[in-house]
């Protein structure tokens, strides 16, 4: 195989991996904050893709503009899910959240099917179908737009977690909720915002999904499996770990796709997941759980 | 008006009355102690007044208004702070980060502020200097000695500017030199206006440091008064020596 083809594969892998970073960041944040396994995360991605698609095809609103509605809406929905549903699970939250969020995923999938049937959809906008070349490497516009959007959103999330008082209060809440509340931190609000932020990133991520990939109501199962594998590899709860693991997996997937076959490209996620769980269950990038962002 | 008081505060666990009809008052500006044998309900009492557990019955009043039934963060924002018998620092944060966790107001604007910059960081450095932990500011809290952790816990609590501070065994498990530093700090803070209520087993320290002592036995306040009066109270001696 030519080195040019390999380079092309790596470039596409980085672009894909950047998008995976954003998808996994939201999921791993939600796990880190509340020990909630959000099986519905990819269903929310697909929901956002549908909303942007609908706004574009039916109402003629540019998909990038629809973010101004979907991001705040997803944030509010996230806060409500945490406060009204997840908070009731209390001590059983990790195990029971799997059931609860699976139910949410199925509900979203069913509703989308009812509203818009099971047909494949895609968001095709004039500026996303072209591509440009740089030093002989081809850059598809939709993937570049997706990567840039993902990077910007990821950066904003990272800055908020790393450098704001909210981020500090969140870390305090994760490490020791009792002590945090005695220092004046309203831990339930902190957790609600955490879940809201996780879903807000899914609103952006969903638009990117819609721009790059065809989607239908049940597509989320394939995606949730991939991003679960990524966050396990990155260390559950670690936002930076998830980003690194996502980039790595994006590149591996792309290179395998070119060198071996598309079948193995999809399989590689499950192999990595199994390998990680066997050899290093706490992931490769995370430190101790509470310190992970 | 009493500064801080509880009336008939009660809490049972199963059939055990951990705190039983406890009416306790403490005065502003004083250092008061809560003593009693192990299992006499002292920590439960602190957990009740800080909202960490709910009371079965009774009232908690602070500066004329009821704080019973409030959530822990609400109690904290009213100006009542506490430390723990076994320190509860954020072990994986640095010393300086620990200092910046407490919040004095809770709102969106507050939460979006820079975490380790600005006037808060400057205040934190003053406190660290005061407790002698400046050099350790970048260390994870888990790396500190136990006594240093106690100092850090108290210093970080002071960042939230509490008026009333509840200390749960500040001298427990700490070497004598560190006990001197902690008690010296308490005395200084008290002279600057902070009121203290202290659970402590170290009797010489209690007698030396405190203005007023409340004694618990089996969840019931059995005696109160100055250290000298308490020392000679037959009920207290009986509670401690068994009966």
Tab-separated table of C-alpha atoms in Angstrom, chain A residues 28 31-32 35 162 171 174-175 231-242 244 280-293, chain B residues 92:
chain	number	residue	atom	x	y	z
A	28	UNK	CA	-17.754	10.127	30.018
A	31	UNK	CA	-20.402	8.931	34.049
A	32	UNK	CA	-17.771	10.872	35.957
A	35	UNK	CA	-21.732	7.267	37.925
A	162	UNK	CA	-10.817	22.928	34.042
A	171	UNK	CA	-14.698	17.950	41.069
A	174	UNK	CA	-17.358	13.954	42.636
A	175	UNK	CA	-14.652	13.464	45.241
A	231	UNK	CA	-14.580	5.867	27.084
A	232	UNK	CA	-13.517	2.551	28.602
A	233	UNK	CA	-10.213	2.803	26.736
A	234	UNK	CA	-9.808	6.402	27.896
A	235	UNK	CA	-10.676	5.625	31.498
A	236	UNK	CA	-14.291	6.061	32.598
A	237	UNK	CA	-14.950	9.615	33.694
A	238	UNK	CA	-11.866	11.118	32.071
A	239	UNK	CA	-12.731	13.777	29.505
A	240	UNK	CA	-9.155	14.166	28.281
A	241	UNK	CA	-8.699	10.388	28.298
A	242	UNK	CA	-11.800	10.024	26.147
A	244	UNK	CA	-7.133	10.878	23.290
A	280	UNK	CA	-6.340	-2.550	32.092
A	281	UNK	CA	-9.952	-2.175	33.232
A	282	UNK	CA	-9.484	1.393	34.456
A	283	UNK	CA	-8.368	2.516	30.993
A	284	UNK	CA	-5.113	3.831	29.663
A	285	UNK	CA	-5.359	7.565	30.096
A	286	UNK	CA	-7.325	8.275	33.258
A	287	UNK	CA	-5.671	8.726	36.607
A	288	UNK	CA	-7.607	8.068	39.743
A	289	UNK	CA	-11.261	8.473	38.966
A	290	UNK	CA	-11.902	11.738	40.763
A	291	UNK	CA	-8.993	13.560	39.163
A	292	UNK	CA	-10.041	12.897	35.634
A	293	UNK	CA	-10.395	16.226	33.931
B	92	UNK	CA	-6.801	14.522	44.882
